[in-house]
PDB file of N, CA, C and O in Angstrom:
ATOM      1  N   MET A  60     -32.175  -0.663  13.973  1.00 69.00           N
ATOM      2  CA  MET A  60     -30.864  -1.177  13.634  1.00 69.00           C
ATOM      3  C   MET A  60     -29.958  -0.003  13.277  1.00 69.00           C
ATOM      4  O   MET A  60     -30.348   0.876  12.519  1.00 69.00           O
ATOM      5  N   GLY A  61     -28.744  -0.015  13.806  1.00 81.00           N
ATOM      6  CA  GLY A  61     -27.821   1.073  13.548  1.00 81.00           C
ATOM      7  C   GLY A  61     -27.167   0.959  12.189  1.00 81.00           C
ATOM      8  O   GLY A  61     -27.266  -0.065  11.499  1.00 81.00           O
ATOM      9  N   ASN A  62     -26.505   2.025  11.810  1.00 86.00           N
ATOM     10  CA  ASN A  62     -25.812   2.056  10.520  1.00 86.00           C
ATOM     11  C   ASN A  62     -24.696   1.021  10.456  1.00 86.00           C
ATOM     12  O   ASN A  62     -24.462   0.421   9.408  1.00 86.00           O
ATOM     13  N   LYS A  63     -24.010   0.810  11.585  1.00 88.00           N
ATOM     14  CA  LYS A  63     -22.927  -0.169  11.595  1.00 88.00           C
ATOM     15  C   LYS A  63     -23.460  -1.573  11.359  1.00 88.00           C
ATOM     16  O   LYS A  63     -22.859  -2.358  10.633  1.00 88.00           O
ATOM     17  N   THR A  64     -24.589  -1.876  11.971  1.00 92.00           N
ATOM     18  CA  THR A  64     -25.183  -3.203  11.805  1.00 92.00           C
ATOM     19  C   THR A  64     -25.633  -3.412  10.370  1.00 92.00           C
ATOM     20  O   THR A  64     -25.403  -4.472   9.786  1.00 92.00           O
ATOM     21  N   LYS A  65     -26.255  -2.402   9.795  1.00 92.00           N
ATOM     22  CA  LYS A  65     -26.702  -2.491   8.398  1.00 92.00           C
ATOM     23  C   LYS A  65     -25.510  -2.652   7.462  1.00 92.00           C
ATOM     24  O   LYS A  65     -25.545  -3.450   6.526  1.00 92.00           O
ATOM     25  N   GLY A  66     -24.469  -1.899   7.742  1.00 92.00           N
ATOM     26  CA  GLY A  66     -23.269  -1.997   6.910  1.00 92.00           C
ATOM     27  C   GLY A  66     -22.625  -3.362   7.015  1.00 92.00           C
ATOM     28  O   GLY A  66     -22.186  -3.936   6.015  1.00 92.00           O
ATOM     29  N   LEU A  67     -22.588  -3.908   8.223  1.00 94.00           N
ATOM     30  CA  LEU A  67     -22.010  -5.233   8.428  1.00 94.00           C
ATOM     31  C   LEU A  67     -22.836  -6.295   7.725  1.00 94.00           C
ATOM     32  O   LEU A  67     -22.291  -7.200   7.082  1.00 94.00           O
ATOM     33  N   LEU A  68     -24.157  -6.190   7.830  1.00 94.00           N
ATOM     34  CA  LEU A  68     -25.031  -7.147   7.140  1.00 94.00           C
ATOM     35  C   LEU A  68     -24.859  -7.056   5.624  1.00 94.00           C
ATOM     36  O   LEU A  68     -24.851  -8.086   4.935  1.00 94.00           O
ATOM     37  N   ALA A  69     -24.733  -5.846   5.111  1.00 95.00           N
ATOM     38  CA  ALA A  69     -24.529  -5.670   3.674  1.00 95.00           C
ATOM     39  C   ALA A  69     -23.202  -6.294   3.251  1.00 95.00           C
ATOM     40  O   ALA A  69     -23.120  -6.966   2.209  1.00 95.00           O
ATOM     41  N   LEU A  70     -22.159  -6.103   4.051  1.00 95.00           N
ATOM     42  CA  LEU A  70     -20.849  -6.662   3.737  1.00 95.00           C
ATOM     43  C   LEU A  70     -20.882  -8.186   3.757  1.00 95.00           C
ATOM     44  O   LEU A  70     -20.331  -8.841   2.863  1.00 95.00           O
ATOM     45  N   VAL A  71     -21.538  -8.757   4.763  1.00 96.00           N
ATOM     46  CA  VAL A  71     -21.668 -10.218   4.844  1.00 96.00           C
ATOM     47  C   VAL A  71     -22.473 -10.735   3.657  1.00 96.00           C
ATOM     48  O   VAL A  71     -22.132 -11.766   3.058  1.00 96.00           O
ATOM     49  N   GLY A  72     -23.529 -10.028   3.298  1.00 96.00           N
ATOM     50  CA  GLY A  72     -24.339 -10.427   2.152  1.00 96.00           C
ATOM     51  C   GLY A  72     -23.553 -10.401   0.851  1.00 96.00           C
ATOM     52  O   GLY A  72     -23.645 -11.329   0.042  1.00 96.00           O
ATOM     53  N   LEU A  73     -22.756  -9.354   0.663  1.00 96.00           N
ATOM     54  CA  LEU A  73     -21.931  -9.276  -0.547  1.00 96.00           C
ATOM     55  C   LEU A  73     -20.890 -10.389  -0.570  1.00 96.00           C
ATOM     56  O   LEU A  73     -20.611 -10.966  -1.626  1.00 96.00           O
ATOM     57  N   GLY A  74     -20.323 -10.688   0.595  1.00 94.00           N
ATOM     58  CA  GLY A  74     -19.350 -11.780   0.678  1.00 94.00           C
ATOM     59  C   GLY A  74     -19.984 -13.113   0.341  1.00 94.00           C
ATOM     60  O   GLY A  74     -19.405 -13.924  -0.382  1.00 94.00           O
ATOM     61  N   ALA A  75     -21.172 -13.348   0.846  1.00 96.00           N
ATOM     62  CA  ALA A  75     -21.879 -14.597   0.558  1.00 96.00           C
ATOM     63  C   ALA A  75     -22.224 -14.692  -0.929  1.00 96.00           C
ATOM     64  O   ALA A  75     -22.082 -15.758  -1.543  1.00 96.00           O
ATOM     65  N   LEU A  76     -22.652 -13.579  -1.500  1.00 95.00           N
ATOM     66  CA  LEU A  76     -22.966 -13.555  -2.932  1.00 95.00           C
ATOM     67  C   LEU A  76     -21.723 -13.824  -3.772  1.00 95.00           C
ATOM     68  O   LEU A  76     -21.762 -14.606  -4.736  1.00 95.00           O
ATOM     69  N   ALA A  77     -20.625 -13.204  -3.403  1.00 92.00           N
ATOM     70  CA  ALA A  77     -19.376 -13.416  -4.142  1.00 92.00           C
ATOM     71  C   ALA A  77     -18.917 -14.865  -4.021  1.00 92.00           C
ATOM     72  O   ALA A  77     -18.472 -15.476  -5.001  1.00 92.00           O
ATOM     73  N   TYR A  78     -19.037 -15.439  -2.827  1.00 93.00           N
ATOM     74  CA  TYR A  78     -18.653 -16.848  -2.614  1.00 93.00           C
ATOM     75  C   TYR A  78     -19.521 -17.770  -3.465  1.00 93.00           C
ATOM     76  O   TYR A  78     -19.013 -18.678  -4.126  1.00 93.00           O
ATOM     77  N   TRP A  79     -20.834 -17.522  -3.475  1.00 95.00           N
ATOM     78  CA  TRP A  79     -21.747 -18.347  -4.265  1.00 95.00           C
ATOM     79  C   TRP A  79     -21.436 -18.214  -5.756  1.00 95.00           C
ATOM     80  O   TRP A  79     -21.382 -19.201  -6.474  1.00 95.00           O
ATOM     81  N   ARG A  80     -21.197 -16.988  -6.190  1.00 93.00           N
ATOM     82  CA  ARG A  80     -20.905 -16.746  -7.615  1.00 93.00           C
ATOM     83  C   ARG A  80     -19.590 -17.418  -8.031  1.00 93.00           C
ATOM     84  O   ARG A  80     -19.497 -17.985  -9.111  1.00 93.00           O
ATOM     85  N   TYR A  81     -18.593 -17.357  -7.137  1.00 92.00           N
ATOM     86  CA  TYR A  81     -17.304 -17.981  -7.445  1.00 92.00           C
ATOM     87  C   TYR A  81     -17.449 -19.498  -7.550  1.00 92.00           C
ATOM     88  O   TYR A  81     -16.863 -20.128  -8.428  1.00 92.00           O
ATOM     89  N   ASN A  82     -18.224 -20.105  -6.661  1.00 93.00           N
ATOM     90  CA  ASN A  82     -18.410 -21.556  -6.704  1.00 93.00           C
ATOM     91  C   ASN A  82     -19.162 -22.010  -7.946  1.00 93.00           C
ATOM     92  O   ASN A  82     -18.967 -23.134  -8.408  1.00 93.00           O
ATOM     93  N   LYS A  83     -20.030 -21.159  -8.502  1.00 95.00           N
ATOM     94  CA  LYS A  83     -20.794 -21.493  -9.703  1.00 95.00           C
ATOM     95  C   LYS A  83     -20.041 -21.141 -10.992  1.00 95.00           C
ATOM     96  O   LYS A  83     -20.496 -21.461 -12.074  1.00 95.00           O
ATOM     97  N   ALA A  84     -18.898 -20.498 -10.873  1.00 95.00           N
ATOM     98  CA  ALA A  84     -18.157 -20.023 -12.048  1.00 95.00           C
ATOM     99  C   ALA A  84     -17.462 -21.185 -12.764  1.00 95.00           C
ATOM    100  O   ALA A  84     -17.165 -22.227 -12.170  1.00 95.00           O
ATOM    101  N   THR A  85     -17.201 -20.948 -14.043  1.00 95.00           N
ATOM    102  CA  THR A  85     -16.455 -21.927 -14.835  1.00 95.00           C
ATOM    103  C   THR A  85     -14.976 -21.827 -14.454  1.00 95.00           C
ATOM    104  O   THR A  85     -14.545 -20.824 -13.874  1.00 95.00           O
ATOM    105  N   PRO A  86     -14.193 -22.856 -14.789  1.00 95.00           N
ATOM    106  CA  PRO A  86     -12.757 -22.789 -14.486  1.00 95.00           C
ATOM    107  C   PRO A  86     -12.072 -21.567 -15.112  1.00 95.00           C
ATOM    108  O   PRO A  86     -11.166 -20.991 -14.503  1.00 95.00           O
ATOM    109  N   GLU A  87     -12.510 -21.158 -16.296  1.00 96.00           N
ATOM    110  CA  GLU A  87     -11.926 -19.987 -16.941  1.00 96.00           C
ATOM    111  C   GLU A  87     -12.235 -18.715 -16.146  1.00 96.00           C
ATOM    112  O   GLU A  87     -11.388 -17.840 -15.983  1.00 96.00           O
ATOM    113  N   GLU A  88     -13.477 -18.610 -15.656  1.00 94.00           N
ATOM    114  CA  GLU A  88     -13.859 -17.448 -14.861  1.00 94.00           C
ATOM    115  C   GLU A  88     -13.100 -17.431 -13.532  1.00 94.00           C
ATOM    116  O   GLU A  88     -12.674 -16.372 -13.068  1.00 94.00           O
ATOM    117  N   LYS A  89     -12.924 -18.599 -12.930  1.00 94.00           N
ATOM    118  CA  LYS A  89     -12.165 -18.683 -11.685  1.00 94.00           C
ATOM    119  C   LYS A  89     -10.715 -18.252 -11.910  1.00 94.00           C
ATOM    120  O   LYS A  89     -10.133 -17.544 -11.081  1.00 94.00           O
ATOM    121  N   GLN A  90     -10.129 -18.669 -13.024  1.00 96.00           N
ATOM    122  CA  GLN A  90      -8.760 -18.278 -13.324  1.00 96.00           C
ATOM    123  C   GLN A  90      -8.662 -16.776 -13.562  1.00 96.00           C
ATOM    124  O   GLN A  90      -7.694 -16.138 -13.148  1.00 96.00           O
ATOM    125  N   ALA A  91      -9.686 -16.201 -14.203  1.00 95.00           N
ATOM    126  CA  ALA A  91      -9.692 -14.750 -14.424  1.00 95.00           C
ATOM    127  C   ALA A  91      -9.726 -14.002 -13.094  1.00 95.00           C
ATOM    128  O   ALA A  91      -9.035 -12.991 -12.921  1.00 95.00           O
ATOM    129  N   VAL A  92     -10.510 -14.500 -12.137  1.00 92.00           N
ATOM    130  CA  VAL A  92     -10.572 -13.871 -10.815  1.00 92.00           C
ATOM    131  C   VAL A  92      -9.225 -13.981 -10.128  1.00 92.00           C
ATOM    132  O   VAL A  92      -8.726 -13.013  -9.547  1.00 92.00           O
ATOM    133  N   LYS A  93      -8.605 -15.159 -10.191  1.00 95.00           N
ATOM    134  CA  LYS A  93      -7.293 -15.352  -9.574  1.00 95.00           C
ATOM    135  C   LYS A  93      -6.255 -14.422 -10.204  1.00 95.00           C
ATOM    136  O   LYS A  93      -5.410 -13.855  -9.508  1.00 95.00           O
ATOM    137  N   ASP A  94      -6.319 -14.270 -11.518  1.00 97.00           N
ATOM    138  CA  ASP A  94      -5.381 -13.377 -12.207  1.00 97.00           C
ATOM    139  C   ASP A  94      -5.562 -11.927 -11.759  1.00 97.00           C
ATOM    140  O   ASP A  94      -4.581 -11.201 -11.545  1.00 97.00           O
ATOM    141  N   LYS A  95      -6.821 -11.501 -11.614  1.00 96.00           N
ATOM    142  CA  LYS A  95      -7.087 -10.127 -11.164  1.00 96.00           C
ATOM    143  C   LYS A  95      -6.557  -9.912  -9.753  1.00 96.00           C
ATOM    144  O   LYS A  95      -5.973  -8.872  -9.453  1.00 96.00           O
ATOM    145  N   ILE A  96      -6.760 -10.897  -8.888  1.00 95.00           N
ATOM    146  CA  ILE A  96      -6.278 -10.773  -7.503  1.00 95.00           C
ATOM    147  C   ILE A  96      -4.761 -10.714  -7.478  1.00 95.00           C
ATOM    148  O   ILE A  96      -4.173  -9.886  -6.775  1.00 95.00           O
ATOM    149  N   ASN A  97      -4.102 -11.585  -8.249  1.00 97.00           N
ATOM    150  CA  ASN A  97      -2.635 -11.574  -8.291  1.00 97.00           C
ATOM    151  C   ASN A  97      -2.103 -10.266  -8.868  1.00 97.00           C
ATOM    152  O   ASN A  97      -1.101  -9.722  -8.377  1.00 97.00           O
ATOM    153  N   ASN A  98      -2.771  -9.751  -9.887  1.00 98.00           N
ATOM    154  CA  ASN A  98      -2.360  -8.480 -10.491  1.00 98.00           C
ATOM    155  C   ASN A  98      -2.514  -7.336  -9.490  1.00 98.00           C
ATOM    156  O   ASN A  98      -1.629  -6.481  -9.363  1.00 98.00           O
ATOM    157  N   ALA A  99      -3.626  -7.333  -8.757  1.00 97.00           N
ATOM    158  CA  ALA A  99      -3.838  -6.295  -7.747  1.00 97.00           C
ATOM    159  C   ALA A  99      -2.786  -6.400  -6.647  1.00 97.00           C
ATOM    160  O   ALA A  99      -2.266  -5.383  -6.178  1.00 97.00           O
ATOM    161  N   LYS A 100      -2.460  -7.622  -6.238  1.00 97.00           N
ATOM    162  CA  LYS A 100      -1.441  -7.818  -5.203  1.00 97.00           C
ATOM    163  C   LYS A 100      -0.088  -7.304  -5.680  1.00 97.00           C
ATOM    164  O   LYS A 100       0.620  -6.619  -4.941  1.00 97.00           O
ATOM    165  N   ASP A 101       0.263  -7.608  -6.914  1.00 97.00           N
ATOM    166  CA  ASP A 101       1.529  -7.130  -7.469  1.00 97.00           C
ATOM    167  C   ASP A 101       1.574  -5.602  -7.531  1.00 97.00           C
ATOM    168  O   ASP A 101       2.602  -4.988  -7.222  1.00 97.00           O
ATOM    169  N   ASN A 102       0.448  -4.995  -7.934  1.00 97.00           N
ATOM    170  CA  ASN A 102       0.387  -3.533  -8.012  1.00 97.00           C
ATOM    171  C   ASN A 102       0.528  -2.895  -6.631  1.00 97.00           C
ATOM    172  O   ASN A 102       1.211  -1.880  -6.481  1.00 97.00           O
ATOM    173  N   ILE A 103      -0.104  -3.501  -5.628  1.00 97.00           N
ATOM    174  CA  ILE A 103      -0.003  -2.961  -4.265  1.00 97.00           C
ATOM    175  C   ILE A 103       1.425  -3.099  -3.752  1.00 97.00           C
ATOM    176  O   ILE A 103       1.957  -2.174  -3.127  1.00 97.00           O
ATOM    177  N   ASN A 104       2.056  -4.239  -4.017  1.00 97.00           N
ATOM    178  CA  ASN A 104       3.444  -4.423  -3.591  1.00 97.00           C
ATOM    179  C   ASN A 104       4.366  -3.414  -4.271  1.00 97.00           C
ATOM    180  O   ASN A 104       5.254  -2.847  -3.636  1.00 97.00           O
ATOM    181  N   LYS A 105       4.158  -3.191  -5.561  1.00 97.00           N
ATOM    182  CA  LYS A 105       4.976  -2.224  -6.297  1.00 97.00           C
ATOM    183  C   LYS A 105       4.769  -0.826  -5.739  1.00 97.00           C
ATOM    184  O   LYS A 105       5.730  -0.084  -5.520  1.00 97.00           O
ATOM    185  N   TRP A 106       3.527  -0.460  -5.481  1.00 97.00           N
ATOM    186  CA  TRP A 106       3.222   0.853  -4.922  1.00 97.00           C
ATOM    187  C   TRP A 106       3.867   1.010  -3.552  1.00 97.00           C
ATOM    188  O   TRP A 106       4.431   2.070  -3.249  1.00 97.00           O
ATOM    189  N   GLY A 107       3.792  -0.029  -2.734  1.00 97.00           N
ATOM    190  CA  GLY A 107       4.415   0.021  -1.408  1.00 97.00           C
ATOM    191  C   GLY A 107       5.918   0.183  -1.489  1.00 97.00           C
ATOM    192  O   GLY A 107       6.516   0.949  -0.722  1.00 97.00           O
ATOM    193  N   ASN A 108       6.542  -0.545  -2.403  1.00 97.00           N
ATOM    194  CA  ASN A 108       7.993  -0.424  -2.571  1.00 97.00           C
ATOM    195  C   ASN A 108       8.386   0.960  -3.078  1.00 97.00           C
ATOM    196  O   ASN A 108       9.392   1.530  -2.635  1.00 97.00           O
ATOM    197  N   ASP A 109       7.603   1.509  -4.011  1.00 97.00           N
ATOM    198  CA  ASP A 109       7.878   2.861  -4.510  1.00 97.00           C
ATOM    199  C   ASP A 109       7.747   3.884  -3.388  1.00 97.00           C
ATOM    200  O   ASP A 109       8.581   4.793  -3.259  1.00 97.00           O
ATOM    201  N   LEU A 110       6.717   3.729  -2.577  1.00 97.00           N
ATOM    202  CA  LEU A 110       6.509   4.639  -1.462  1.00 97.00           C
ATOM    203  C   LEU A 110       7.656   4.545  -0.461  1.00 97.00           C
ATOM    204  O   LEU A 110       8.150   5.567   0.025  1.00 97.00           O
ATOM    205  N   LYS A 111       8.104   3.332  -0.193  1.00 97.00           N
ATOM    206  CA  LYS A 111       9.227   3.134   0.732  1.00 97.00           C
ATOM    207  C   LYS A 111      10.503   3.768   0.182  1.00 97.00           C
ATOM    208  O   LYS A 111      11.249   4.428   0.916  1.00 97.00           O
ATOM    209  N   ASP A 112      10.757   3.588  -1.118  1.00 97.00           N
ATOM    210  CA  ASP A 112      11.940   4.179  -1.739  1.00 97.00           C
ATOM    211  C   ASP A 112      11.905   5.703  -1.651  1.00 97.00           C
ATOM    212  O   ASP A 112      12.918   6.348  -1.346  1.00 97.00           O
ATOM    213  N   LYS A 113      10.736   6.292  -1.917  1.00 97.00           N
ATOM    214  CA  LYS A 113      10.612   7.753  -1.846  1.00 97.00           C
ATOM    215  C   LYS A 113      10.814   8.243  -0.424  1.00 97.00           C
ATOM    216  O   LYS A 113      11.455   9.281  -0.202  1.00 97.00           O
ATOM    217  N   ALA A 114      10.274   7.516   0.544  1.00 97.00           N
ATOM    218  CA  ALA A 114      10.444   7.912   1.948  1.00 97.00           C
ATOM    219  C   ALA A 114      11.913   7.842   2.345  1.00 97.00           C
ATOM    220  O   ALA A 114      12.418   8.732   3.040  1.00 97.00           O
ATOM    221  N   ASN A 115      12.611   6.801   1.907  1.00 97.00           N
ATOM    222  CA  ASN A 115      14.036   6.691   2.207  1.00 97.00           C
ATOM    223  C   ASN A 115      14.831   7.814   1.546  1.00 97.00           C
ATOM    224  O   ASN A 115      15.780   8.339   2.131  1.00 97.00           O
ATOM    225  N   GLU A 116      14.440   8.182   0.344  1.00 97.00           N
ATOM    226  CA  GLU A 116      15.125   9.276  -0.360  1.00 97.00           C
ATOM    227  C   GLU A 116      14.927  10.602   0.370  1.00 97.00           C
ATOM    228  O   GLU A 116      15.875  11.365   0.566  1.00 97.00           O
ATOM    229  N   VAL A 117      13.704  10.855   0.818  1.00 97.00           N
ATOM    230  CA  VAL A 117      13.425  12.096   1.554  1.00 97.00           C
ATOM    231  C   VAL A 117      14.184  12.096   2.879  1.00 97.00           C
ATOM    232  O   VAL A 117      14.751  13.123   3.277  1.00 97.00           O
ATOM    233  N   ALA A 118      14.225  10.965   3.547  1.00 97.00           N
ATOM    234  CA  ALA A 118      14.958  10.880   4.815  1.00 97.00           C
ATOM    235  C   ALA A 118      16.445  11.131   4.591  1.00 97.00           C
ATOM    236  O   ALA A 118      17.096  11.810   5.388  1.00 97.00           O
ATOM    237  N   SER A 119      16.975  10.604   3.511  1.00 97.00           N
ATOM    238  CA  SER A 119      18.387  10.812   3.188  1.00 97.00           C
ATOM    239  C   SER A 119      18.664  12.292   2.902  1.00 97.00           C
ATOM    240  O   SER A 119      19.669  12.846   3.360  1.00 97.00           O
ATOM    241  N   GLN A 120      17.779  12.924   2.147  1.00 97.00           N
ATOM    242  CA  GLN A 120      17.942  14.345   1.855  1.00 97.00           C
ATOM    243  C   GLN A 120      17.860  15.177   3.131  1.00 97.00           C
ATOM    244  O   GLN A 120      18.647  16.117   3.315  1.00 97.00           O
ATOM    245  N   ALA A 121      16.934  14.837   4.015  1.00 97.00           N
ATOM    246  CA  ALA A 121      16.799  15.571   5.268  1.00 97.00           C
ATOM    247  C   ALA A 121      18.047  15.397   6.124  1.00 97.00           C
ATOM    248  O   ALA A 121      18.524  16.357   6.741  1.00 97.00           O
ATOM    249  N   GLN A 122      18.587  14.190   6.141  1.00 96.00           N
ATOM    250  CA  GLN A 122      19.801  13.945   6.924  1.00 96.00           C
ATOM    251  C   GLN A 122      20.977  14.738   6.369  1.00 96.00           C
ATOM    252  O   GLN A 122      21.755  15.311   7.129  1.00 96.00           O
ATOM    253  N   SER A 123      21.102  14.795   5.047  1.00 96.00           N
ATOM    254  CA  SER A 123      22.209  15.553   4.469  1.00 96.00           C
ATOM    255  C   SER A 123      22.051  17.052   4.738  1.00 96.00           C
ATOM    256  O   SER A 123      23.038  17.742   5.020  1.00 96.00           O
ATOM    257  N   LYS A 124      20.825  17.569   4.671  1.00 95.00           N
ATOM    258  CA  LYS A 124      20.586  18.988   4.991  1.00 95.00           C
ATOM    259  C   LYS A 124      20.934  19.257   6.459  1.00 95.00           C
ATOM    260  O   LYS A 124      21.535  20.281   6.786  1.00 95.00           O
ATOM    261  N   PHE A 125      20.553  18.344   7.341  1.00 96.00           N
ATOM    262  CA  PHE A 125      20.861  18.500   8.759  1.00 96.00           C
ATOM    263  C   PHE A 125      22.366  18.498   8.984  1.00 96.00           C
ATOM    264  O   PHE A 125      22.893  19.335   9.718  1.00 96.00           O
ATOM    265  N   ASP A 126      23.072  17.555   8.347  1.00 93.00           N
ATOM    266  CA  ASP A 126      24.529  17.492   8.503  1.00 93.00           C
ATOM    267  C   ASP A 126      25.195  18.761   7.989  1.00 93.00           C
ATOM    268  O   ASP A 126      26.146  19.271   8.586  1.00 93.00           O
ATOM    269  N   GLU A 127      24.677  19.283   6.882  1.00 94.00           N
ATOM    270  CA  GLU A 127      25.222  20.522   6.316  1.00 94.00           C
ATOM    271  C   GLU A 127      25.004  21.694   7.275  1.00 94.00           C
ATOM    272  O   GLU A 127      25.931  22.473   7.537  1.00 94.00           O
ATOM    273  N   ALA A 128      23.807  21.816   7.816  1.00 93.00           N
ATOM    274  CA  ALA A 128      23.512  22.901   8.755  1.00 93.00           C
ATOM    275  C   ALA A 128      24.335  22.751  10.029  1.00 93.00           C
ATOM    276  O   ALA A 128      24.811  23.754  10.595  1.00 93.00           O
ATOM    277  N   LYS A 129      24.537  21.520  10.462  1.00 92.00           N
ATOM    278  CA  LYS A 129      25.324  21.269  11.667  1.00 92.00           C
ATOM    279  C   LYS A 129      26.776  21.692  11.455  1.00 92.00           C
ATOM    280  O   LYS A 129      27.385  22.326  12.328  1.00 92.00           O
ATOM    281  N   SER A 130      27.337  21.387  10.295  1.00 93.00           N
ATOM    282  CA  SER A 130      28.727  21.763  10.044  1.00 93.00           C
ATOM    283  C   SER A 130      28.873  23.283   9.929  1.00 93.00           C
ATOM    284  O   SER A 130      29.860  23.844  10.418  1.00 93.00           O
ATOM    285  N   VAL A 131      27.902  23.960   9.345  1.00 91.00           N
ATOM    286  CA  VAL A 131      27.950  25.412   9.262  1.00 91.00           C
ATOM    287  C   VAL A 131      27.884  26.001  10.671  1.00 91.00           C
ATOM    288  O   VAL A 131      28.635  26.936  11.003  1.00 91.00           O
ATOM    289  N   ALA A 132      27.023  25.484  11.510  1.00 91.00           N
ATOM    290  CA  ALA A 132      26.899  25.981  12.888  1.00 91.00           C
ATOM    291  C   ALA A 132      28.184  25.733  13.667  1.00 91.00           C
ATOM    292  O   ALA A 132      28.648  26.603  14.414  1.00 91.00           O
ATOM    293  N   GLU A 133      28.802  24.588  13.481  1.00 89.00           N
ATOM    294  CA  GLU A 133      30.064  24.281  14.173  1.00 89.00           C
ATOM    295  C   GLU A 133      31.180  25.223  13.720  1.00 89.00           C
ATOM    296  O   GLU A 133      31.993  25.667  14.514  1.00 89.00           O
ATOM    297  N   GLN A 134      31.206  25.538  12.436  1.00 89.00           N
ATOM    298  CA  GLN A 134      32.211  26.462  11.913  1.00 89.00           C
ATOM    299  C   GLN A 134      32.037  27.844  12.527  1.00 89.00           C
ATOM    300  O   GLN A 134      33.016  28.503  12.904  1.00 89.00           O
ATOM    301  N   LYS A 135      30.792  28.295  12.656  1.00 87.00           N
ATOM    302  CA  LYS A 135      30.543  29.613  13.229  1.00 87.00           C
ATOM    303  C   LYS A 135      30.908  29.646  14.711  1.00 87.00           C
ATOM    304  O   LYS A 135      31.453  30.630  15.220  1.00 87.00           O
ATOM    305  N   VAL A 136      30.655  28.561  15.420  1.00 86.00           N
ATOM    306  CA  VAL A 136      31.017  28.485  16.830  1.00 86.00           C
ATOM    307  C   VAL A 136      32.533  28.496  16.987  1.00 86.00           C
ATOM    308  O   VAL A 136      33.082  29.162  17.868  1.00 86.00           O
ATOM    309  N   ASN A 137      33.225  27.782  16.125  1.00 85.00           N
ATOM    310  CA  ASN A 137      34.698  27.705  16.207  1.00 85.00           C
ATOM    311  C   ASN A 137      35.352  29.037  15.823  1.00 85.00           C
ATOM    312  O   ASN A 137      36.465  29.322  16.258  1.00 85.00           O
ATOM    313  N   GLN A 138      34.713  29.835  15.002  1.00 83.00           N
ATOM    314  CA  GLN A 138      35.273  31.130  14.598  1.00 83.00           C
ATOM    315  C   GLN A 138      35.232  32.116  15.766  1.00 83.00           C
ATOM    316  O   GLN A 138      36.077  32.983  15.868  1.00 83.00           O
ATOM    317  N   ASN A 139      34.280  32.012  16.625  1.00 65.00           N
ATOM    318  CA  ASN A 139      34.140  32.972  17.737  1.00 65.00           C
ATOM    319  C   ASN A 139      34.943  32.570  18.880  1.00 65.00           C
ATOM    320  O   ASN A 139      35.556  32.075  19.464  1.00 65.00           O
TER     321      ASN A 139
END
């Protein structure tokens, strides 16, 4: 059996174990799991938005540097 097959079987086994454990959990434990998932989702969304904002800021800075260099080059061309 290859490593991929073993890894897939392990993943399926862990999923089955998690499903069984969740079904046997008390309502309080189920709510705790739901809260953790929602918290993780919120954190990922926040991280994604922060990353997008930073990328937009860098793109804006690059565009302004390009525009500045372009105007300097145009001025030098017009002087000659």
